[in-house]
Amino acid sequence: MKIIMFAGGTGKRFWPASRKQSPKQFLSVIGDKPLIGLKYDYLRLGFNPQDIYLSTGEQYNGEVQNLLPEMPSENFIFEPEMRDNGPAALYAVLYIARHNLDEVISIQWSDHFIKKPEVFVKALVEAEKLVLSEGKAVIMGVPPRFPSPHRGYIKYGKKIKSLDSKTELMLCEFIRFVEKPSAEVAKEYVQSGDYSWNPAYFVATGRQIVEKYKTFAPEMYEEINAIATNNFDDHSKLRYKNVEKIGFDYIFSENLSPDEALVVNVDMGWSDVGEWVALKETLETNNDENVIQGHVVDLGSKDCLIYNYDDTKLISTIDLNGMVVVCTKDVVAIFNKDDNGKLKEYLNKLEDNGLSSYH
């Protein structure tokens, strides 16, 4: 099996720590290693360097090799330009499997934290076996630890069988994906026992992935397949700018029918730290707890995340509730944690006001 880690996003929901030139997956958010290094270490517990690939933007050529020195140079896949992860996924799949579309491929994201990496690797191994034996794509689901409106969900059906008693891997029928719900609906999902968090980890053959693009994004397929047919030469790569900016979910995930996929539910201690509010959920022990890092003195606040990356400044907070405060050397950002998703809109406003240097 070939595994692709995607690290192309600029981490807008993690601004101002995450910037275009230093996105969140290259930051040491939890512990001393960058998120991309943590993900690579997880995968190395069960897979060889030659089977692990990284897809990222051309602008990070040089930096990522320094972060992952063990990976073979040919396993770094550089998108000609940033067009979202829909085009990036097909570009990477064809880079790896254009001569053998029956190759099993796992789609992975590089900005996640996993407390039980051995369980994660075991689930990947079992998922590969299922793809080969059942001829279906396998979706990894995570039993929800609490109701979260900040994560997508998977509705699953009948439990088919246990795949491993030690790690409690459970094979289930796939019903459908559900977008991020309201807080109230998230509670209903968790109480029902029929939903998992969706980490968007997939295992499928190259052919299964490519066929979805042929059906639901034929123009994109034609452009990127032409690049692959010409061995990704510089002239052919110019076609990449013609492809639509669209997410992988809209092409592949949301077009999977129940008879095309299976769910492996795995309690691997997974957390998506793609935005500040998700990082708080990862590190907190209860909802009212503050998560604080750096030179900060607080009085009476609750349910806040306060991160100070600038040791020359003291961040002083009093009686805040449900807020995010992030201080870097050139920006102080303060917003309600429920508005984390508005950071993308805010960064567009910075661009409109000629302040793109802060992006």
mmCIF file of C-alpha atoms in Angstrom:
data_model
loop_
_atom_site.group_PDB
_atom_site.id
_atom_site.type_symbol
_atom_site.label_atom_id
_atom_site.label_comp_id
_atom_site.label_asym_id
_atom_site.label_seq_id
_atom_site.Cartn_x
_atom_site.Cartn_y
_atom_site.Cartn_z
ATOM 1 C CA MET A 1 0.000 0.000 0.000
ATOM 2 C CA LYS A 2 1.121 3.532 -0.806
ATOM 3 C CA ILE A 3 0.241 6.290 1.640
ATOM 4 C CA ILE A 4 -0.127 9.945 0.659
ATOM 5 C CA MET A 5 0.135 12.641 3.321
ATOM 6 C CA PHE A 6 -1.401 15.905 2.134
ATOM 7 C CA ALA A 7 0.171 19.097 3.441
ATOM 8 C CA GLY A 8 -0.831 21.727 0.922
ATOM 9 C CA GLY A 9 -3.199 23.978 2.863
ATOM 10 C CA THR A 10 -2.192 27.322 4.316
ATOM 11 C CA GLY A 11 -4.083 26.757 7.568
ATOM 12 C CA LYS A 12 -6.319 29.816 7.455
ATOM 13 C CA ARG A 13 -8.352 28.628 10.465
ATOM 14 C CA PHE A 14 -5.104 28.525 12.465
ATOM 15 C CA TRP A 15 -4.085 32.108 11.691
ATOM 16 C CA PRO A 16 -2.119 34.079 12.871
ATOM 17 C CA ALA A 17 0.275 31.282 13.913
ATOM 18 C CA SER A 18 -0.205 29.622 10.520
ATOM 19 C CA ARG A 19 0.865 31.709 7.509
ATOM 20 C CA LYS A 20 1.278 31.121 3.791
ATOM 21 C CA GLN A 21 5.026 30.637 4.179
ATOM 22 C CA SER A 22 4.749 28.594 7.382
ATOM 23 C CA PRO A 23 1.429 26.715 7.478
ATOM 24 C CA LYS A 24 0.175 24.871 10.533
ATOM 25 C CA GLN A 25 1.375 21.434 9.433
ATOM 26 C CA PHE A 26 4.961 22.734 9.684
ATOM 27 C CA LEU A 27 4.403 24.142 13.201
ATOM 28 C CA SER A 28 5.083 22.455 16.539
ATOM 29 C CA VAL A 29 1.556 22.807 17.893
ATOM 30 C CA ILE A 30 1.631 19.819 20.268
ATOM 31 C CA GLY A 31 5.058 18.904 21.638
ATOM 32 C CA ASP A 32 8.363 19.688 19.962
ATOM 33 C CA LYS A 33 7.783 18.160 16.517
ATOM 34 C CA PRO A 34 5.803 19.752 13.691
ATOM 35 C CA LEU A 35 2.495 18.076 12.917
ATOM 36 C CA ILE A 36 3.819 16.743 9.622
ATOM 37 C CA GLY A 37 6.712 15.085 11.475
ATOM 38 C CA LEU A 38 4.345 13.503 13.985
ATOM 39 C CA LYS A 39 2.201 12.043 11.197
ATOM 40 C CA TYR A 40 5.248 10.623 9.452
ATOM 41 C CA ASP A 41 6.411 9.010 12.711
ATOM 42 C CA TYR A 42 2.986 7.409 13.184
ATOM 43 C CA LEU A 43 3.124 5.893 9.709
ATOM 44 C CA ARG A 44 6.688 4.649 10.115
ATOM 45 C CA LEU A 45 5.485 2.296 12.857
ATOM 46 C CA GLY A 46 4.067 0.097 10.111
ATOM 47 C CA PHE A 47 5.316 1.306 6.735
ATOM 48 C CA ASN A 48 8.629 1.862 4.967
ATOM 49 C CA PRO A 49 9.781 5.315 3.809
ATOM 50 C CA GLN A 50 9.517 4.293 0.138
ATOM 51 C CA ASP A 51 5.778 3.659 0.606
ATOM 52 C CA ILE A 52 5.041 7.056 2.162
ATOM 53 C CA TYR A 53 4.517 10.100 -0.070
ATOM 54 C CA LEU A 54 3.972 13.774 0.660
ATOM 55 C CA SER A 55 1.828 16.071 -1.481
ATOM 56 C CA THR A 56 2.374 19.775 -0.935
ATOM 57 C CA GLY A 57 2.830 23.059 -2.769
ATOM 58 C CA GLU A 58 5.838 23.879 -4.935
ATOM 59 C CA GLN A 59 6.596 26.832 -2.634
ATOM 60 C CA TYR A 60 7.553 24.384 0.130
ATOM 61 C CA ASN A 61 10.122 22.564 -2.016
ATOM 62 C CA GLY A 62 13.235 22.454 0.154
ATOM 63 C CA GLU A 63 11.529 22.997 3.495
ATOM 64 C CA VAL A 64 9.664 19.680 3.542
ATOM 65 C CA GLN A 65 12.784 17.692 2.652
ATOM 66 C CA ASN A 66 14.463 19.174 5.730
ATOM 67 C CA LEU A 67 11.486 18.222 7.887
ATOM 68 C CA LEU A 68 11.352 14.657 6.518
ATOM 69 C CA PRO A 69 14.968 13.778 5.633
ATOM 70 C CA GLU A 70 14.341 10.014 5.633
ATOM 71 C CA MET A 71 11.835 10.101 2.775
ATOM 72 C CA PRO A 72 13.131 9.384 -0.745
ATOM 73 C CA SER A 73 13.347 12.520 -2.883
ATOM 74 C CA GLU A 74 11.032 11.043 -5.528
ATOM 75 C CA ASN A 75 8.294 10.634 -2.896
ATOM 76 C CA PHE A 76 7.763 14.380 -2.598
ATOM 77 C CA ILE A 77 4.937 15.433 -4.912
ATOM 78 C CA PHE A 78 4.766 19.169 -5.592
ATOM 79 C CA GLU A 79 1.556 20.668 -6.942
ATOM 80 C CA PRO A 80 2.284 23.204 -9.701
ATOM 81 C CA GLU A 81 -0.037 25.634 -7.911
ATOM 82 C CA MET A 82 -2.596 25.495 -5.106
ATOM 83 C CA ARG A 83 -5.992 24.369 -6.431
ATOM 84 C CA ASP A 84 -7.486 22.769 -3.261
ATOM 85 C CA ASN A 85 -7.190 19.097 -2.354
ATOM 86 C CA GLY A 86 -9.502 17.764 -5.062
ATOM 87 C CA PRO A 87 -6.997 18.317 -7.874
ATOM 88 C CA ALA A 88 -4.097 17.598 -5.503
ATOM 89 C CA ALA A 89 -5.451 14.138 -4.675
ATOM 90 C CA LEU A 90 -5.848 13.096 -8.314
ATOM 91 C CA TYR A 91 -2.439 14.557 -9.200
ATOM 92 C CA ALA A 92 -0.819 12.498 -6.419
ATOM 93 C CA VAL A 93 -2.758 9.299 -7.188
ATOM 94 C CA LEU A 94 -1.765 9.416 -10.861
ATOM 95 C CA TYR A 95 1.823 10.236 -9.910
ATOM 96 C CA ILE A 96 1.957 7.030 -7.864
ATOM 97 C CA ALA A 97 -0.383 4.638 -9.644
ATOM 98 C CA ARG A 98 -0.696 5.730 -13.277
ATOM 99 C CA HIS A 99 1.029 2.500 -14.401
ATOM 100 C CA ASN A 100 -0.902 0.308 -11.946
ATOM 101 C CA LEU A 101 -4.337 1.617 -10.995
ATOM 102 C CA ASP A 102 -4.935 -1.462 -8.842
ATOM 103 C CA GLU A 103 -2.357 -0.167 -6.358
ATOM 104 C CA VAL A 104 -3.952 0.317 -2.921
ATOM 105 C CA ILE A 105 -3.632 3.913 -1.755
ATOM 106 C CA SER A 106 -4.410 5.596 1.551
ATOM 107 C CA ILE A 107 -5.383 9.263 1.664
ATOM 108 C CA GLN A 108 -4.076 10.920 4.843
ATOM 109 C CA TRP A 109 -3.895 14.471 6.200
ATOM 110 C CA SER A 110 -0.830 15.837 7.922
ATOM 111 C CA ASP A 111 -2.343 18.178 10.525
ATOM 112 C CA HIS A 112 -3.862 15.575 12.855
ATOM 113 C CA PHE A 113 -2.786 14.354 16.287
ATOM 114 C CA ILE A 114 -3.097 10.661 17.223
ATOM 115 C CA LYS A 115 -2.593 9.429 20.793
ATOM 116 C CA LYS A 116 -2.569 5.718 19.852
ATOM 117 C CA PRO A 117 -0.476 5.500 16.673
ATOM 118 C CA GLU A 118 -0.026 1.716 16.924
ATOM 119 C CA VAL A 119 -3.800 1.292 16.760
ATOM 120 C CA PHE A 120 -3.948 3.697 13.806
ATOM 121 C CA VAL A 121 -1.354 1.649 11.899
ATOM 122 C CA LYS A 122 -3.168 -1.609 12.693
ATOM 123 C CA ALA A 123 -6.366 -0.107 11.276
ATOM 124 C CA LEU A 124 -4.564 0.867 8.065
ATOM 125 C CA VAL A 125 -3.198 -2.663 7.646
ATOM 126 C CA GLU A 126 -6.667 -4.166 8.138
ATOM 127 C CA ALA A 127 -8.190 -1.606 5.769
ATOM 128 C CA GLU A 128 -5.776 -2.611 3.018
ATOM 129 C CA LYS A 129 -6.772 -6.266 3.458
ATOM 130 C CA LEU A 130 -10.446 -5.319 3.169
ATOM 131 C CA VAL A 131 -9.922 -3.311 -0.021
ATOM 132 C CA LEU A 132 -8.217 -6.316 -1.602
ATOM 133 C CA SER A 133 -10.695 -8.925 -0.344
ATOM 134 C CA GLU A 134 -13.992 -7.007 -0.629
ATOM 135 C CA GLY A 135 -13.285 -4.712 -3.572
ATOM 136 C CA LYS A 136 -14.662 -1.726 -1.664
ATOM 137 C CA ALA A 137 -13.191 1.520 -0.406
ATOM 138 C CA VAL A 138 -12.619 1.656 3.344
ATOM 139 C CA ILE A 139 -13.396 4.724 5.440
ATOM 140 C CA MET A 140 -11.870 5.088 8.889
ATOM 141 C CA GLY A 141 -14.253 6.365 11.557
ATOM 142 C CA VAL A 142 -13.484 7.526 15.093
ATOM 143 C CA PRO A 143 -15.915 6.874 17.983
ATOM 144 C CA PRO A 144 -16.839 10.387 19.193
ATOM 145 C CA ARG A 145 -15.519 11.237 22.650
ATOM 146 C CA PHE A 146 -17.985 14.116 22.994
ATOM 147 C CA PRO A 147 -20.511 16.006 20.826
ATOM 148 C CA SER A 148 -18.597 18.392 18.577
ATOM 149 C CA PRO A 149 -20.095 20.796 16.029
ATOM 150 C CA HIS A 150 -16.592 21.326 14.636
ATOM 151 C CA ARG A 151 -16.180 17.890 13.032
ATOM 152 C CA GLY A 152 -17.833 15.989 10.211
ATOM 153 C CA TYR A 153 -19.550 12.677 10.955
ATOM 154 C CA ILE A 154 -20.064 9.269 9.354
ATOM 155 C CA LYS A 155 -23.369 7.479 9.767
ATOM 156 C CA TYR A 156 -22.727 3.760 9.830
ATOM 157 C CA GLY A 157 -25.058 0.778 9.771
ATOM 158 C CA LYS A 158 -24.849 -2.766 11.063
ATOM 159 C CA LYS A 159 -21.707 -3.887 12.837
ATOM 160 C CA ILE A 160 -20.341 -6.675 10.636
ATOM 161 C CA LYS A 161 -17.484 -8.063 12.728
ATOM 162 C CA SER A 162 -14.570 -7.254 15.007
ATOM 163 C CA LEU A 163 -11.279 -7.070 13.119
ATOM 164 C CA ASP A 164 -9.017 -7.120 16.153
ATOM 165 C CA SER A 165 -10.079 -7.750 19.740
ATOM 166 C CA LYS A 166 -7.050 -6.023 21.280
ATOM 167 C CA THR A 167 -7.584 -2.717 19.499
ATOM 168 C CA GLU A 168 -11.386 -3.003 19.193
ATOM 169 C CA LEU A 169 -11.412 -2.374 15.453
ATOM 170 C CA MET A 170 -15.004 -2.753 14.292
ATOM 171 C CA LEU A 171 -16.075 -3.263 10.691
ATOM 172 C CA CYS A 172 -19.439 -1.645 9.914
ATOM 173 C CA GLU A 173 -21.714 -0.912 7.000
ATOM 174 C CA PHE A 174 -21.397 2.559 5.490
ATOM 175 C CA ILE A 175 -24.529 4.716 5.219
ATOM 176 C CA ARG A 176 -23.473 8.301 4.476
ATOM 177 C CA PHE A 177 -21.301 11.279 5.401
ATOM 178 C CA VAL A 178 -22.735 14.179 7.388
ATOM 179 C CA GLU A 179 -21.351 17.723 7.353
ATOM 180 C CA LYS A 180 -20.531 19.587 10.575
ATOM 181 C CA PRO A 181 -23.822 19.685 12.532
ATOM 182 C CA SER A 182 -25.170 22.172 15.044
ATOM 183 C CA ALA A 183 -24.226 21.588 18.685
ATOM 184 C CA GLU A 184 -27.704 20.199 19.403
ATOM 185 C CA VAL A 185 -27.648 17.791 16.468
ATOM 186 C CA ALA A 186 -24.119 16.682 17.415
ATOM 187 C CA LYS A 187 -25.508 15.637 20.812
ATOM 188 C CA GLU A 188 -28.205 13.588 19.091
ATOM 189 C CA TYR A 189 -25.606 11.886 16.890
ATOM 190 C CA VAL A 190 -23.460 10.871 19.844
ATOM 191 C CA GLN A 191 -26.442 9.696 21.902
ATOM 192 C CA SER A 192 -27.710 7.527 19.037
ATOM 193 C CA GLY A 193 -24.505 5.491 18.866
ATOM 194 C CA ASP A 194 -24.807 5.351 15.054
ATOM 195 C CA TYR A 195 -22.264 8.018 14.136
ATOM 196 C CA SER A 196 -18.488 8.328 14.092
ATOM 197 C CA TRP A 197 -16.272 11.343 13.697
ATOM 198 C CA ASN A 198 -14.927 11.588 10.169
ATOM 199 C CA PRO A 199 -11.127 12.049 10.014
ATOM 200 C CA ALA A 200 -11.347 11.772 6.190
ATOM 201 C CA TYR A 201 -8.934 8.845 6.043
ATOM 202 C CA PHE A 202 -9.601 6.626 3.030
ATOM 203 C CA VAL A 203 -8.093 3.421 1.694
ATOM 204 C CA ALA A 204 -8.975 2.455 -1.885
ATOM 205 C CA THR A 205 -7.397 1.365 -5.132
ATOM 206 C CA GLY A 206 -6.160 3.987 -7.532
ATOM 207 C CA ARG A 207 -8.833 2.786 -9.947
ATOM 208 C CA GLN A 208 -11.656 3.365 -7.447
ATOM 209 C CA ILE A 209 -10.467 6.920 -6.892
ATOM 210 C CA VAL A 210 -9.849 7.696 -10.560
ATOM 211 C CA GLU A 211 -13.268 6.394 -11.626
ATOM 212 C CA LYS A 212 -14.977 8.948 -9.366
ATOM 213 C CA TYR A 213 -13.029 11.734 -11.041
ATOM 214 C CA LYS A 214 -13.907 10.427 -14.498
ATOM 215 C CA THR A 215 -17.592 10.483 -13.534
ATOM 216 C CA PHE A 216 -17.906 13.577 -11.349
ATOM 217 C CA ALA A 217 -14.977 15.761 -12.487
ATOM 218 C CA PRO A 218 -14.283 14.666 -16.084
ATOM 219 C CA GLU A 219 -12.651 17.919 -17.194
ATOM 220 C CA MET A 220 -10.288 17.830 -14.230
ATOM 221 C CA TYR A 221 -9.461 14.221 -14.974
ATOM 222 C CA GLU A 222 -8.648 15.019 -18.605
ATOM 223 C CA GLU A 223 -6.304 17.869 -17.673
ATOM 224 C CA ILE A 224 -4.421 16.030 -14.923
ATOM 225 C CA ASN A 225 -4.292 12.744 -16.812
ATOM 226 C CA ALA A 226 -2.680 14.636 -19.707
ATOM 227 C CA ILE A 227 -0.007 15.870 -17.299
ATOM 228 C CA ALA A 228 0.580 12.312 -16.059
ATOM 229 C CA THR A 229 0.684 10.921 -19.607
ATOM 230 C CA ASN A 230 3.491 13.369 -20.371
ATOM 231 C CA ASN A 231 5.420 12.249 -17.270
ATOM 232 C CA PHE A 232 4.698 15.456 -15.366
ATOM 233 C CA ASP A 233 6.997 17.552 -17.555
ATOM 234 C CA ASP A 234 7.092 21.303 -16.985
ATOM 235 C CA HIS A 235 5.162 22.179 -20.135
ATOM 236 C CA SER A 236 2.306 19.790 -19.313
ATOM 237 C CA LYS A 237 2.102 21.108 -15.758
ATOM 238 C CA LEU A 238 0.891 24.424 -17.179
ATOM 239 C CA ARG A 239 -2.475 22.706 -17.690
ATOM 240 C CA TYR A 240 -2.912 22.459 -13.915
ATOM 241 C CA LYS A 241 -3.961 26.097 -13.686
ATOM 242 C CA ASN A 242 -7.050 25.213 -15.743
ATOM 243 C CA VAL A 243 -8.521 22.804 -13.194
ATOM 244 C CA GLU A 244 -11.346 23.780 -10.872
ATOM 245 C CA LYS A 245 -10.616 24.586 -7.243
ATOM 246 C CA ILE A 246 -12.647 21.984 -5.372
ATOM 247 C CA GLY A 247 -12.306 19.675 -2.377
ATOM 248 C CA PHE A 248 -11.689 15.927 -2.570
ATOM 249 C CA ASP A 249 -14.874 15.331 -0.562
ATOM 250 C CA TYR A 250 -17.094 16.762 -3.303
ATOM 251 C CA ILE A 251 -15.653 14.437 -5.939
ATOM 252 C CA PHE A 252 -14.903 11.205 -4.106
ATOM 253 C CA SER A 253 -16.308 10.991 -0.583
ATOM 254 C CA GLU A 254 -19.784 12.410 -1.114
ATOM 255 C CA ASN A 255 -20.292 10.225 -4.183
ATOM 256 C CA LEU A 256 -19.619 6.930 -2.409
ATOM 257 C CA SER A 257 -22.752 4.795 -2.172
ATOM 258 C CA PRO A 258 -23.340 2.336 0.703
ATOM 259 C CA ASP A 259 -22.484 -0.622 -1.521
ATOM 260 C CA GLU A 260 -19.127 0.900 -2.528
ATOM 261 C CA ALA A 261 -17.603 1.391 0.911
ATOM 262 C CA LEU A 262 -17.124 -0.023 4.395
ATOM 263 C CA VAL A 263 -16.372 1.712 7.691
ATOM 264 C CA VAL A 264 -13.670 0.657 10.131
ATOM 265 C CA ASN A 265 -14.330 2.322 13.467
ATOM 266 C CA VAL A 266 -11.101 2.743 15.386
ATOM 267 C CA ASP A 267 -10.466 4.358 18.762
ATOM 268 C CA MET A 268 -7.001 5.739 18.050
ATOM 269 C CA GLY A 269 -7.137 8.930 20.118
ATOM 270 C CA TRP A 270 -7.547 11.044 16.971
ATOM 271 C CA SER A 271 -7.861 14.821 17.007
ATOM 272 C CA ASP A 272 -8.067 17.282 14.140
ATOM 273 C CA VAL A 273 -6.025 20.294 15.159
ATOM 274 C CA GLY A 274 -6.841 22.186 11.990
ATOM 275 C CA GLU A 275 -8.301 25.150 13.872
ATOM 276 C CA TRP A 276 -7.893 26.756 17.275
ATOM 277 C CA VAL A 277 -11.180 25.507 18.672
ATOM 278 C CA ALA A 278 -10.277 21.925 17.704
ATOM 279 C CA LEU A 279 -6.892 22.293 19.390
ATOM 280 C CA LYS A 280 -8.666 23.432 22.551
ATOM 281 C CA GLU A 281 -10.948 20.389 22.413
ATOM 282 C CA THR A 282 -7.870 18.190 22.046
ATOM 283 C CA LEU A 283 -6.017 19.595 25.043
ATOM 284 C CA GLU A 284 -8.833 20.409 27.479
ATOM 285 C CA THR A 285 -10.183 18.036 30.130
ATOM 286 C CA ASN A 286 -13.543 19.843 30.361
ATOM 287 C CA ASN A 287 -15.354 22.552 28.406
ATOM 288 C CA ASP A 288 -14.790 25.322 30.966
ATOM 289 C CA GLU A 289 -11.046 24.764 31.172
ATOM 290 C CA ASN A 290 -8.672 27.342 29.724
ATOM 291 C CA VAL A 291 -5.868 26.156 27.434
ATOM 292 C CA ILE A 292 -2.921 28.503 27.872
ATOM 293 C CA GLN A 293 0.584 28.583 26.407
ATOM 294 C CA GLY A 294 3.343 31.144 26.705
ATOM 295 C CA HIS A 295 3.720 34.313 28.775
ATOM 296 C CA VAL A 296 0.105 34.701 29.953
ATOM 297 C CA VAL A 297 -1.488 35.771 33.240
ATOM 298 C CA ASP A 298 -5.245 35.258 33.465
ATOM 299 C CA LEU A 299 -7.809 36.146 36.105
ATOM 300 C CA GLY A 300 -11.252 34.570 36.106
ATOM 301 C CA SER A 301 -11.573 33.534 32.452
ATOM 302 C CA LYS A 302 -13.124 30.232 31.381
ATOM 303 C CA ASP A 303 -13.441 28.172 28.216
ATOM 304 C CA CYS A 304 -10.668 30.145 26.498
ATOM 305 C CA LEU A 305 -7.603 29.336 24.436
ATOM 306 C CA ILE A 306 -4.812 31.848 24.998
ATOM 307 C CA TYR A 307 -1.539 31.327 23.107
ATOM 308 C CA ASN A 308 1.356 33.764 23.279
ATOM 309 C CA TYR A 309 4.210 33.087 20.846
ATOM 310 C CA ASP A 310 6.028 36.343 21.684
ATOM 311 C CA ASP A 311 8.102 36.138 24.879
ATOM 312 C CA THR A 312 8.681 39.898 24.827
ATOM 313 C CA LYS A 313 5.012 40.532 25.612
ATOM 314 C CA LEU A 314 2.737 39.595 28.505
ATOM 315 C CA ILE A 315 -0.832 38.690 27.607
ATOM 316 C CA SER A 316 -3.187 39.768 30.407
ATOM 317 C CA THR A 317 -6.789 38.522 30.387
ATOM 318 C CA ILE A 318 -9.621 39.032 32.857
ATOM 319 C CA ASP A 319 -13.038 37.337 32.970
ATOM 320 C CA LEU A 320 -13.131 36.277 29.326
ATOM 321 C CA ASN A 321 -15.555 33.547 28.300
ATOM 322 C CA GLY A 322 -15.312 31.350 25.203
ATOM 323 C CA MET A 323 -12.591 33.409 23.533
ATOM 324 C CA VAL A 324 -9.470 32.712 21.488
ATOM 325 C CA VAL A 325 -6.496 35.030 21.986
ATOM 326 C CA VAL A 326 -3.360 34.428 19.906
ATOM 327 C CA CYS A 327 -0.307 36.683 19.980
ATOM 328 C CA THR A 328 2.574 36.399 17.503
ATOM 329 C CA LYS A 329 5.424 38.846 16.943
ATOM 330 C CA ASP A 330 3.384 40.940 14.499
ATOM 331 C CA VAL A 331 -0.295 40.119 15.135
ATOM 332 C CA VAL A 332 -2.675 39.867 18.078
ATOM 333 C CA ALA A 333 -5.902 38.047 17.138
ATOM 334 C CA ILE A 334 -8.928 38.016 19.448
ATOM 335 C CA PHE A 335 -12.213 36.354 18.551
ATOM 336 C CA ASN A 336 -15.063 34.278 19.932
ATOM 337 C CA LYS A 337 -14.173 30.598 19.582
ATOM 338 C CA ASP A 338 -17.473 29.966 17.782
ATOM 339 C CA ASP A 339 -16.251 32.357 15.076
ATOM 340 C CA ASN A 340 -13.076 30.395 14.284
ATOM 341 C CA GLY A 341 -14.540 29.555 10.871
ATOM 342 C CA LYS A 342 -14.721 33.269 9.980
ATOM 343 C CA LEU A 343 -10.933 33.560 9.835
ATOM 344 C CA LYS A 344 -10.991 32.708 6.118
ATOM 345 C CA GLU A 345 -13.349 35.634 5.499
ATOM 346 C CA TYR A 346 -11.210 37.870 7.693
ATOM 347 C CA LEU A 347 -8.034 37.016 5.783
ATOM 348 C CA ASN A 348 -9.788 37.953 2.547
ATOM 349 C CA LYS A 349 -10.509 41.324 4.142
ATOM 350 C CA LEU A 350 -6.817 41.734 4.972
ATOM 351 C CA GLU A 351 -6.001 41.097 1.312
ATOM 352 C CA ASP A 352 -8.614 43.653 0.214
ATOM 353 C CA ASN A 353 -7.070 46.229 2.550
ATOM 354 C CA GLY A 354 -3.554 45.751 1.204
ATOM 355 C CA LEU A 355 -2.363 43.866 4.280
ATOM 356 C CA SER A 356 -1.493 40.567 2.612
ATOM 357 C CA SER A 357 1.932 40.569 4.315
ATOM 358 C CA TYR A 358 0.123 39.508 7.498
ATOM 359 C CA HIS A 359 -1.507 36.523 5.771
#
